[in-house]
Amino acid sequence: MHPPCRLRHSAPRPRRRFCTKGTAVKYRPPRWLPGGHAQTIWPVTLKGKSPPYRRERWETPDGDFVDLDWVDPETVVPPRISVPTVVLFHGLEGSSQSPYARELMLAVHARGWRGVVLHYRGCSGEPNRLPRFYHSADSAEIDWVLRRLAGAHFSPLLAVGISLGGNLILKWLGEQGADAGRVLCAAVAVCAPHDLARVSVHLERGVNRIYTRNFLNTLIPRALAKAERFPELLDAERIRRARNLTEYDEAVTAPVHGFRDAADYYARASAKPLLMAVRVPTLVLNAANDPFVPCELLPEPHEVSTQVCFELQEFGGHVGFVGGKLPGRIDWLPRRLLRWFDEYLPHETQPECG
């Protein structure tokens, strides 16, 4: 069973039997930022330096597009020298300017590595062309992006998924099994909602509804704009009536993407049933005080493969992990992720992970 969600003296010990490598590092929040809600909300307000992004647009096979923001090594890298590439899959309504994305890409750049943030369709600041949106079941898009990167010899390739992006990368890893090792060296999923049906119910309760409302403040206007362009697919009045994520998914995600209803979408999108099939070294990082994903909804020992290292931190909130003096910065998380990747990087004369 999981350790208690409310711990007073020490962080829960990581389940070492799931870790083939790597050492857990305890996150200690600053005294001025107590509690899971504060550790979740405060990081979103942080303003910081933006990485030196270079934008690139990829045309998708179905006639749409996605935008990727790159950070490149400052020095010219000889063709046969392997430079790690970290690809980030952001969270719901995130982007390359999300604080966690900025901090991770700055850390990647400081190392002389290459980094890239994939913007899901419609998340780069420009509406996508097609009726479809992004969603938590769309591991086919993740597969296309990762295989294109691998085919362009961006190796060794390392993946980070944040929240919704964490569920996506875990779903892809489980679906691909051993074949994922031909593409990725290692992966990390941070605060991923592995069980979408139960997480959506949890977000409809009490104070958690403030997070739902924050998401709907951007999701609904975007969906209404789509309804104007594609009225045959979307019911604008039904979209306006959505008061939680389940109602939004009933009105938008399900009808546009071919799901029977929200329950069907959640069942087909959740990564939890696929975790036993993961064959790439993967860190699954969560916080016990995450208001989005309570620890009773996290995977049990018998539900993950031996390639999965489950790490439950006592603190951190939902993708928080702020450190330092006021106002602080998200510095612990990039250090933890890069330390994990260090354990799995191949020798530079053997750049292929498969």
mmCIF file of C-alpha atoms in Angstrom:
data_model
loop_
_atom_site.group_PDB
_atom_site.id
_atom_site.type_symbol
_atom_site.label_atom_id
_atom_site.label_comp_id
_atom_site.label_asym_id
_atom_site.label_seq_id
_atom_site.Cartn_x
_atom_site.Cartn_y
_atom_site.Cartn_z
ATOM 1 C CA MET A 1 0.000 0.000 0.000
ATOM 2 C CA HIS A 2 1.018 3.618 -0.419
ATOM 3 C CA PRO A 3 2.424 5.555 2.524
ATOM 4 C CA PRO A 4 0.026 7.999 4.157
ATOM 5 C CA CYS A 5 -0.638 11.141 2.130
ATOM 6 C CA ARG A 6 -0.073 13.402 5.111
ATOM 7 C CA LEU A 7 3.380 12.902 6.545
ATOM 8 C CA ARG A 8 4.797 15.037 9.310
ATOM 9 C CA HIS A 9 8.401 14.089 9.779
ATOM 10 C CA SER A 10 9.923 12.377 6.768
ATOM 11 C CA ALA A 11 9.303 11.797 3.088
ATOM 12 C CA PRO A 12 8.006 8.404 2.034
ATOM 13 C CA ARG A 13 10.833 6.107 1.047
ATOM 14 C CA PRO A 14 10.915 5.473 -2.707
ATOM 15 C CA ARG A 15 10.121 1.921 -3.750
ATOM 16 C CA ARG A 16 13.647 0.886 -4.491
ATOM 17 C CA ARG A 17 12.678 -2.437 -6.056
ATOM 18 C CA PHE A 18 11.316 -0.538 -9.080
ATOM 19 C CA CYS A 19 14.558 1.375 -9.602
ATOM 20 C CA THR A 20 17.267 -0.164 -11.713
ATOM 21 C CA LYS A 21 19.407 2.939 -11.308
ATOM 22 C CA GLY A 22 19.190 6.407 -9.857
ATOM 23 C CA THR A 23 19.119 7.824 -6.377
ATOM 24 C CA ALA A 24 16.135 9.627 -4.915
ATOM 25 C CA VAL A 25 16.785 13.164 -3.719
ATOM 26 C CA LYS A 26 14.476 14.592 -1.093
ATOM 27 C CA TYR A 27 12.718 17.837 -1.969
ATOM 28 C CA ARG A 28 12.531 20.322 0.899
ATOM 29 C CA PRO A 29 10.197 23.267 0.307
ATOM 30 C CA PRO A 30 11.151 26.732 1.549
ATOM 31 C CA ARG A 31 9.543 27.679 4.851
ATOM 32 C CA TRP A 32 7.734 30.594 3.252
ATOM 33 C CA LEU A 33 5.793 28.235 0.946
ATOM 34 C CA PRO A 34 3.873 25.688 3.061
ATOM 35 C CA GLY A 35 1.113 23.394 1.844
ATOM 36 C CA GLY A 36 0.181 21.683 -1.385
ATOM 37 C CA HIS A 37 -2.066 24.442 -2.715
ATOM 38 C CA ALA A 38 0.554 27.152 -2.194
ATOM 39 C CA GLN A 39 3.228 24.929 -3.719
ATOM 40 C CA THR A 40 0.963 24.443 -6.747
ATOM 41 C CA ILE A 41 -0.278 28.003 -7.297
ATOM 42 C CA TRP A 42 2.815 30.070 -6.494
ATOM 43 C CA PRO A 43 5.067 28.608 -9.237
ATOM 44 C CA VAL A 44 2.554 29.613 -11.908
ATOM 45 C CA THR A 45 3.037 33.271 -10.945
ATOM 46 C CA LEU A 46 6.818 33.207 -11.267
ATOM 47 C CA LYS A 47 8.377 35.405 -13.916
ATOM 48 C CA GLY A 48 11.786 34.410 -15.119
ATOM 49 C CA LYS A 49 14.264 34.447 -17.932
ATOM 50 C CA SER A 50 13.122 32.864 -21.162
ATOM 51 C CA PRO A 51 15.428 30.385 -22.871
ATOM 52 C CA PRO A 52 16.805 31.335 -26.302
ATOM 53 C CA TYR A 53 14.051 29.517 -28.145
ATOM 54 C CA ARG A 54 14.066 28.906 -31.884
ATOM 55 C CA ARG A 55 10.636 28.086 -33.284
ATOM 56 C CA GLU A 56 10.075 25.446 -35.925
ATOM 57 C CA ARG A 57 6.787 24.412 -37.492
ATOM 58 C CA TRP A 58 6.104 20.838 -38.533
ATOM 59 C CA GLU A 59 3.312 20.014 -40.951
ATOM 60 C CA THR A 60 1.397 16.986 -39.693
ATOM 61 C CA PRO A 61 0.367 14.028 -41.879
ATOM 62 C CA ASP A 62 -3.318 15.029 -41.578
ATOM 63 C CA GLY A 63 -2.821 18.563 -42.928
ATOM 64 C CA ASP A 64 -2.449 20.408 -39.638
ATOM 65 C CA PHE A 65 0.666 21.701 -37.883
ATOM 66 C CA VAL A 66 2.485 21.701 -34.567
ATOM 67 C CA ASP A 67 5.034 24.235 -33.350
ATOM 68 C CA LEU A 68 8.204 23.237 -31.529
ATOM 69 C CA ASP A 69 10.454 25.591 -29.553
ATOM 70 C CA TRP A 70 14.110 24.543 -29.550
ATOM 71 C CA VAL A 71 17.103 25.437 -27.450
ATOM 72 C CA ASP A 72 20.317 24.635 -29.282
ATOM 73 C CA PRO A 73 23.855 24.061 -27.991
ATOM 74 C CA GLU A 74 25.833 27.295 -28.161
ATOM 75 C CA THR A 75 28.777 25.611 -29.856
ATOM 76 C CA VAL A 76 28.705 23.826 -33.176
ATOM 77 C CA VAL A 77 28.592 20.102 -32.478
ATOM 78 C CA PRO A 78 30.496 17.785 -34.856
ATOM 79 C CA PRO A 79 28.092 15.398 -36.606
ATOM 80 C CA ARG A 80 29.412 12.230 -34.956
ATOM 81 C CA ILE A 81 29.441 13.626 -31.422
ATOM 82 C CA SER A 82 26.318 12.734 -29.501
ATOM 83 C CA VAL A 83 24.519 15.585 -27.721
ATOM 84 C CA PRO A 84 21.552 14.604 -25.541
ATOM 85 C CA THR A 85 18.210 15.978 -26.669
ATOM 86 C CA VAL A 86 15.467 16.503 -24.070
ATOM 87 C CA VAL A 87 11.937 16.712 -25.460
ATOM 88 C CA LEU A 88 9.258 18.153 -23.167
ATOM 89 C CA PHE A 89 5.551 17.383 -23.405
ATOM 90 C CA HIS A 90 3.776 20.104 -21.431
ATOM 91 C CA GLY A 91 0.682 19.964 -19.266
ATOM 92 C CA LEU A 92 -2.924 20.990 -19.865
ATOM 93 C CA GLU A 93 -2.988 24.480 -21.415
ATOM 94 C CA GLY A 94 0.794 24.730 -21.039
ATOM 95 C CA SER A 95 3.458 25.942 -23.452
ATOM 96 C CA SER A 96 7.180 26.577 -23.736
ATOM 97 C CA GLN A 97 6.606 29.633 -21.523
ATOM 98 C CA SER A 98 5.188 27.629 -18.623
ATOM 99 C CA PRO A 99 7.551 28.198 -15.667
ATOM 100 C CA TYR A 100 8.539 24.532 -15.429
ATOM 101 C CA ALA A 101 9.303 24.484 -19.180
ATOM 102 C CA ARG A 102 11.450 27.607 -19.009
ATOM 103 C CA GLU A 103 13.456 26.317 -16.056
ATOM 104 C CA LEU A 104 14.022 22.874 -17.546
ATOM 105 C CA MET A 105 15.092 24.257 -20.915
ATOM 106 C CA LEU A 106 17.443 26.758 -19.235
ATOM 107 C CA ALA A 107 19.038 23.879 -17.323
ATOM 108 C CA VAL A 108 19.323 21.818 -20.511
ATOM 109 C CA HIS A 109 20.905 24.763 -22.335
ATOM 110 C CA ALA A 110 23.351 25.401 -19.485
ATOM 111 C CA ARG A 111 24.617 21.841 -19.895
ATOM 112 C CA GLY A 112 25.266 22.306 -23.571
ATOM 113 C CA TRP A 113 22.470 19.899 -24.459
ATOM 114 C CA ARG A 114 19.679 20.336 -26.962
ATOM 115 C CA GLY A 115 16.082 20.807 -25.831
ATOM 116 C CA VAL A 116 12.723 21.030 -27.528
ATOM 117 C CA VAL A 117 9.202 21.761 -26.285
ATOM 118 C CA LEU A 118 6.376 20.341 -28.365
ATOM 119 C CA HIS A 119 3.285 22.552 -28.407
ATOM 120 C CA TYR A 120 0.156 20.480 -28.742
ATOM 121 C CA ARG A 121 -2.209 21.625 -31.437
ATOM 122 C CA GLY A 122 -3.491 25.103 -30.665
ATOM 123 C CA CYS A 123 -1.137 25.688 -27.724
ATOM 124 C CA SER A 124 1.564 27.737 -29.469
ATOM 125 C CA GLY A 125 -0.450 30.945 -29.664
ATOM 126 C CA GLU A 126 -2.003 30.222 -33.055
ATOM 127 C CA PRO A 127 -5.173 28.174 -33.621
ATOM 128 C CA ASN A 128 -4.633 24.936 -35.480
ATOM 129 C CA ARG A 129 -6.363 24.329 -38.805
ATOM 130 C CA LEU A 130 -8.426 21.234 -38.141
ATOM 131 C CA PRO A 131 -11.462 20.715 -35.885
ATOM 132 C CA ARG A 132 -9.461 18.458 -33.558
ATOM 133 C CA PHE A 133 -7.795 19.592 -30.332
ATOM 134 C CA TYR A 134 -5.108 17.956 -28.242
ATOM 135 C CA HIS A 135 -6.140 15.391 -25.634
ATOM 136 C CA SER A 136 -4.785 12.846 -23.158
ATOM 137 C CA ALA A 137 -5.326 9.827 -25.403
ATOM 138 C CA ASP A 138 -3.348 11.167 -28.347
ATOM 139 C CA SER A 139 -0.263 8.996 -28.006
ATOM 140 C CA ALA A 140 -0.263 8.663 -31.817
ATOM 141 C CA GLU A 141 0.872 12.292 -32.032
ATOM 142 C CA ILE A 142 3.580 11.597 -29.447
ATOM 143 C CA ASP A 143 4.709 8.593 -31.481
ATOM 144 C CA TRP A 144 4.961 10.665 -34.660
ATOM 145 C CA VAL A 145 6.966 13.416 -32.963
ATOM 146 C CA LEU A 146 9.372 11.089 -31.158
ATOM 147 C CA ARG A 147 10.029 8.934 -34.200
ATOM 148 C CA ARG A 148 10.638 11.984 -36.371
ATOM 149 C CA LEU A 149 13.144 13.280 -33.818
ATOM 150 C CA ALA A 150 14.836 9.898 -33.612
ATOM 151 C CA GLY A 151 14.871 9.636 -37.403
ATOM 152 C CA ALA A 152 16.642 12.994 -37.578
ATOM 153 C CA HIS A 153 19.395 11.509 -35.370
ATOM 154 C CA PHE A 154 18.631 13.593 -32.289
ATOM 155 C CA SER A 155 20.151 10.878 -30.133
ATOM 156 C CA PRO A 156 20.350 10.111 -27.302
ATOM 157 C CA LEU A 157 16.733 11.192 -26.958
ATOM 158 C CA LEU A 158 15.223 11.780 -23.506
ATOM 159 C CA ALA A 159 11.565 12.588 -22.784
ATOM 160 C CA VAL A 160 9.850 14.533 -20.011
ATOM 161 C CA GLY A 161 6.079 14.653 -19.619
ATOM 162 C CA ILE A 162 4.433 17.100 -17.231
ATOM 163 C CA SER A 163 0.949 16.338 -15.850
ATOM 164 C CA LEU A 164 -1.161 15.619 -18.965
ATOM 165 C CA GLY A 165 2.111 15.231 -20.867
ATOM 166 C CA GLY A 166 3.249 12.732 -18.262
ATOM 167 C CA ASN A 167 0.180 10.595 -18.862
ATOM 168 C CA LEU A 168 0.792 10.832 -22.606
ATOM 169 C CA ILE A 169 4.409 9.687 -22.444
ATOM 170 C CA LEU A 170 3.531 6.842 -20.063
ATOM 171 C CA LYS A 171 0.696 5.741 -22.338
ATOM 172 C CA TRP A 172 3.052 5.771 -25.313
ATOM 173 C CA LEU A 173 5.736 3.849 -23.420
ATOM 174 C CA GLY A 174 3.247 1.181 -22.396
ATOM 175 C CA GLU A 175 1.818 0.842 -25.887
ATOM 176 C CA GLN A 176 5.232 0.579 -27.526
ATOM 177 C CA GLY A 177 6.795 -1.805 -25.016
ATOM 178 C CA ALA A 178 10.333 -2.847 -25.940
ATOM 179 C CA ASP A 179 10.170 -0.971 -29.246
ATOM 180 C CA ALA A 180 10.220 2.340 -27.342
ATOM 181 C CA GLY A 181 13.867 1.618 -26.537
ATOM 182 C CA ARG A 182 14.693 2.120 -30.201
ATOM 183 C CA VAL A 183 13.547 5.721 -29.812
ATOM 184 C CA LEU A 184 14.174 6.814 -26.205
ATOM 185 C CA CYS A 185 16.990 6.247 -23.725
ATOM 186 C CA ALA A 186 14.971 7.258 -20.662
ATOM 187 C CA ALA A 187 11.840 9.138 -19.644
ATOM 188 C CA VAL A 188 10.302 11.041 -16.740
ATOM 189 C CA ALA A 189 6.627 11.626 -15.931
ATOM 190 C CA VAL A 190 5.983 14.414 -13.407
ATOM 191 C CA CYS A 191 2.677 14.595 -11.504
ATOM 192 C CA ALA A 192 0.909 12.553 -14.167
ATOM 193 C CA PRO A 193 -2.822 11.817 -13.735
ATOM 194 C CA HIS A 194 -2.621 8.084 -14.457
ATOM 195 C CA ASP A 195 -6.328 7.464 -13.748
ATOM 196 C CA LEU A 196 -8.225 10.226 -15.531
ATOM 197 C CA ALA A 197 -11.737 9.264 -14.463
ATOM 198 C CA ARG A 198 -10.926 9.390 -10.761
ATOM 199 C CA VAL A 199 -8.763 12.505 -11.084
ATOM 200 C CA SER A 200 -11.571 14.349 -12.881
ATOM 201 C CA VAL A 201 -13.956 13.516 -10.022
ATOM 202 C CA HIS A 202 -11.357 14.631 -7.483
ATOM 203 C CA LEU A 203 -10.992 18.007 -9.230
ATOM 204 C CA GLU A 204 -14.728 18.622 -8.902
ATOM 205 C CA ARG A 205 -14.573 18.630 -5.104
ATOM 206 C CA GLY A 206 -14.144 21.518 -2.692
ATOM 207 C CA VAL A 207 -11.315 23.959 -3.199
ATOM 208 C CA ASN A 208 -9.985 21.915 -6.116
ATOM 209 C CA ARG A 209 -12.682 23.508 -8.248
ATOM 210 C CA ILE A 210 -10.515 26.635 -8.487
ATOM 211 C CA TYR A 211 -8.104 24.656 -10.655
ATOM 212 C CA THR A 212 -10.911 23.423 -12.879
ATOM 213 C CA ARG A 213 -12.209 26.955 -13.311
ATOM 214 C CA ASN A 214 -8.734 28.175 -14.229
ATOM 215 C CA PHE A 215 -8.458 25.557 -16.979
ATOM 216 C CA LEU A 216 -11.959 26.254 -18.274
ATOM 217 C CA ASN A 217 -11.182 29.974 -18.505
ATOM 218 C CA THR A 218 -8.964 29.190 -21.502
ATOM 219 C CA LEU A 219 -10.403 25.898 -22.742
ATOM 220 C CA ILE A 220 -13.950 27.192 -23.229
ATOM 221 C CA PRO A 221 -13.091 30.307 -25.303
ATOM 222 C CA ARG A 222 -10.857 28.170 -27.496
ATOM 223 C CA ALA A 223 -13.624 25.611 -27.978
ATOM 224 C CA LEU A 224 -16.180 28.323 -28.746
ATOM 225 C CA ALA A 225 -13.884 29.691 -31.442
ATOM 226 C CA LYS A 226 -13.752 26.197 -32.920
ATOM 227 C CA ALA A 227 -17.547 25.936 -32.703
ATOM 228 C CA GLU A 228 -17.847 29.043 -34.887
ATOM 229 C CA ARG A 229 -15.624 27.427 -37.519
ATOM 230 C CA PHE A 230 -17.091 23.928 -37.252
ATOM 231 C CA PRO A 231 -20.710 24.254 -36.022
ATOM 232 C CA GLU A 232 -21.583 20.815 -37.384
ATOM 233 C CA LEU A 233 -19.223 19.221 -34.819
ATOM 234 C CA LEU A 234 -19.558 21.380 -31.727
ATOM 235 C CA ASP A 235 -22.556 22.698 -29.786
ATOM 236 C CA ALA A 236 -21.650 26.188 -28.542
ATOM 237 C CA GLU A 237 -24.408 26.276 -25.925
ATOM 238 C CA ARG A 238 -23.324 22.966 -24.469
ATOM 239 C CA ILE A 239 -19.742 24.228 -24.290
ATOM 240 C CA ARG A 240 -20.852 27.366 -22.435
ATOM 241 C CA ARG A 241 -22.710 25.242 -19.883
ATOM 242 C CA ALA A 242 -19.619 23.194 -18.967
ATOM 243 C CA ARG A 243 -18.819 23.713 -15.287
ATOM 244 C CA ASN A 244 -16.123 21.082 -14.845
ATOM 245 C CA LEU A 245 -13.661 19.091 -16.932
ATOM 246 C CA THR A 246 -16.000 16.121 -17.305
ATOM 247 C CA GLU A 247 -18.718 18.322 -18.796
ATOM 248 C CA TYR A 248 -16.130 19.959 -21.047
ATOM 249 C CA ASP A 249 -14.912 16.577 -22.256
ATOM 250 C CA GLU A 250 -18.515 15.492 -22.880
ATOM 251 C CA ALA A 251 -19.123 18.637 -24.948
ATOM 252 C CA VAL A 252 -15.788 18.909 -26.763
ATOM 253 C CA THR A 253 -13.199 16.148 -26.429
ATOM 254 C CA ALA A 254 -15.506 13.167 -26.920
ATOM 255 C CA PRO A 255 -17.533 14.306 -29.956
ATOM 256 C CA VAL A 256 -14.581 15.812 -31.836
ATOM 257 C CA HIS A 257 -12.210 12.891 -31.321
ATOM 258 C CA GLY A 258 -14.511 9.914 -31.707
ATOM 259 C CA PHE A 259 -15.075 8.881 -28.099
ATOM 260 C CA ARG A 260 -18.492 7.657 -27.015
ATOM 261 C CA ASP A 261 -18.525 10.002 -24.010
ATOM 262 C CA ALA A 262 -16.192 11.337 -21.308
ATOM 263 C CA ALA A 263 -16.099 7.964 -19.535
ATOM 264 C CA ASP A 264 -14.991 6.245 -22.739
ATOM 265 C CA TYR A 265 -12.338 8.924 -23.275
ATOM 266 C CA TYR A 266 -10.956 8.570 -19.743
ATOM 267 C CA ALA A 267 -10.851 4.785 -19.977
ATOM 268 C CA ARG A 268 -8.988 4.843 -23.291
ATOM 269 C CA ALA A 269 -6.661 7.704 -22.315
ATOM 270 C CA SER A 270 -5.455 6.628 -18.866
ATOM 271 C CA ALA A 271 -1.896 5.295 -18.754
ATOM 272 C CA LYS A 272 -2.346 3.286 -15.553
ATOM 273 C CA PRO A 273 -3.388 -0.014 -17.217
ATOM 274 C CA LEU A 274 -0.288 0.134 -19.449
ATOM 275 C CA LEU A 275 2.431 0.692 -16.853
ATOM 276 C CA MET A 276 3.293 -2.992 -16.619
ATOM 277 C CA ALA A 277 4.363 -2.900 -20.279
ATOM 278 C CA VAL A 278 6.915 -0.066 -19.928
ATOM 279 C CA ARG A 279 10.363 -1.260 -21.028
ATOM 280 C CA VAL A 280 12.333 2.022 -21.013
ATOM 281 C CA PRO A 281 13.849 3.317 -17.744
ATOM 282 C CA THR A 282 11.216 5.730 -16.490
ATOM 283 C CA LEU A 283 11.010 7.911 -13.402
ATOM 284 C CA VAL A 284 7.446 8.504 -12.212
ATOM 285 C CA LEU A 285 7.634 11.479 -9.867
ATOM 286 C CA ASN A 286 4.708 12.615 -7.722
ATOM 287 C CA ALA A 287 4.135 14.618 -4.562
ATOM 288 C CA ALA A 288 2.042 13.352 -1.657
ATOM 289 C CA ASN A 289 0.470 16.807 -1.255
ATOM 290 C CA ASP A 290 -0.472 17.201 -4.925
ATOM 291 C CA PRO A 291 -4.041 18.616 -4.917
ATOM 292 C CA PHE A 292 -4.632 17.297 -8.463
ATOM 293 C CA VAL A 293 -3.434 13.708 -8.034
ATOM 294 C CA PRO A 294 -3.887 12.391 -4.469
ATOM 295 C CA CYS A 295 -1.571 9.524 -3.661
ATOM 296 C CA GLU A 296 -4.409 7.026 -3.215
ATOM 297 C CA LEU A 297 -4.907 7.297 -6.990
ATOM 298 C CA LEU A 298 -1.283 6.455 -7.804
ATOM 299 C CA PRO A 299 -0.222 3.038 -9.144
ATOM 300 C CA GLU A 300 0.206 0.132 -6.761
ATOM 301 C CA PRO A 301 3.387 -2.005 -6.772
ATOM 302 C CA HIS A 302 1.827 -4.750 -8.875
ATOM 303 C CA GLU A 303 0.727 -2.240 -11.527
ATOM 304 C CA VAL A 304 4.143 -1.066 -12.782
ATOM 305 C CA SER A 305 7.021 -2.800 -14.539
ATOM 306 C CA THR A 306 10.515 -3.194 -13.120
ATOM 307 C CA GLN A 307 11.690 -0.441 -15.485
ATOM 308 C CA VAL A 308 9.576 2.111 -13.615
ATOM 309 C CA CYS A 309 11.076 3.935 -10.646
ATOM 310 C CA PHE A 310 8.222 5.342 -8.599
ATOM 311 C CA GLU A 311 9.271 8.313 -6.463
ATOM 312 C CA LEU A 312 6.780 9.894 -4.068
ATOM 313 C CA GLN A 313 7.985 13.133 -2.533
ATOM 314 C CA GLU A 314 6.340 14.409 0.621
ATOM 315 C CA PHE A 315 6.013 17.954 -0.720
ATOM 316 C CA GLY A 316 5.954 19.756 -4.047
ATOM 317 C CA GLY A 317 2.284 20.241 -4.890
ATOM 318 C CA HIS A 318 1.302 19.815 -8.516
ATOM 319 C CA VAL A 319 4.419 20.495 -10.595
ATOM 320 C CA GLY A 320 5.728 22.935 -8.002
ATOM 321 C CA PHE A 321 9.022 22.020 -6.356
ATOM 322 C CA VAL A 322 10.031 25.653 -5.789
ATOM 323 C CA GLY A 323 13.264 26.401 -3.953
ATOM 324 C CA GLY A 324 15.304 29.338 -2.707
ATOM 325 C CA LYS A 325 14.483 32.661 -1.131
ATOM 326 C CA LEU A 326 11.302 34.588 -1.930
ATOM 327 C CA PRO A 327 10.119 34.678 -4.713
ATOM 328 C CA GLY A 328 11.959 31.406 -5.392
ATOM 329 C CA ARG A 329 12.338 29.457 -8.606
ATOM 330 C CA ILE A 330 11.620 25.980 -9.909
ATOM 331 C CA ASP A 331 15.190 24.757 -9.578
ATOM 332 C CA TRP A 332 14.888 21.407 -7.775
ATOM 333 C CA LEU A 333 12.840 19.771 -10.526
ATOM 334 C CA PRO A 334 15.312 20.309 -13.413
ATOM 335 C CA ARG A 335 18.177 19.064 -11.231
ATOM 336 C CA ARG A 336 16.243 15.928 -10.316
ATOM 337 C CA LEU A 337 15.281 15.156 -13.900
ATOM 338 C CA LEU A 338 18.745 15.706 -15.334
ATOM 339 C CA ARG A 339 20.265 13.604 -12.570
ATOM 340 C CA TRP A 340 17.953 10.768 -13.569
ATOM 341 C CA PHE A 341 18.945 11.116 -17.217
ATOM 342 C CA ASP A 342 22.639 11.119 -16.311
ATOM 343 C CA GLU A 343 22.238 7.540 -15.107
ATOM 344 C CA TYR A 344 21.050 6.331 -18.496
ATOM 345 C CA LEU A 345 23.034 8.293 -21.050
ATOM 346 C CA PRO A 346 25.089 6.013 -23.278
ATOM 347 C CA HIS A 347 28.753 6.508 -24.036
ATOM 348 C CA GLU A 348 29.176 9.143 -26.741
ATOM 349 C CA THR A 349 30.642 6.552 -29.103
ATOM 350 C CA GLN A 350 27.430 4.549 -28.735
ATOM 351 C CA PRO A 351 24.707 7.149 -29.258
ATOM 352 C CA GLU A 352 21.885 4.741 -30.028
ATOM 353 C CA CYS A 353 19.870 3.563 -27.042
ATOM 354 C CA GLY A 354 18.223 0.631 -28.772
#
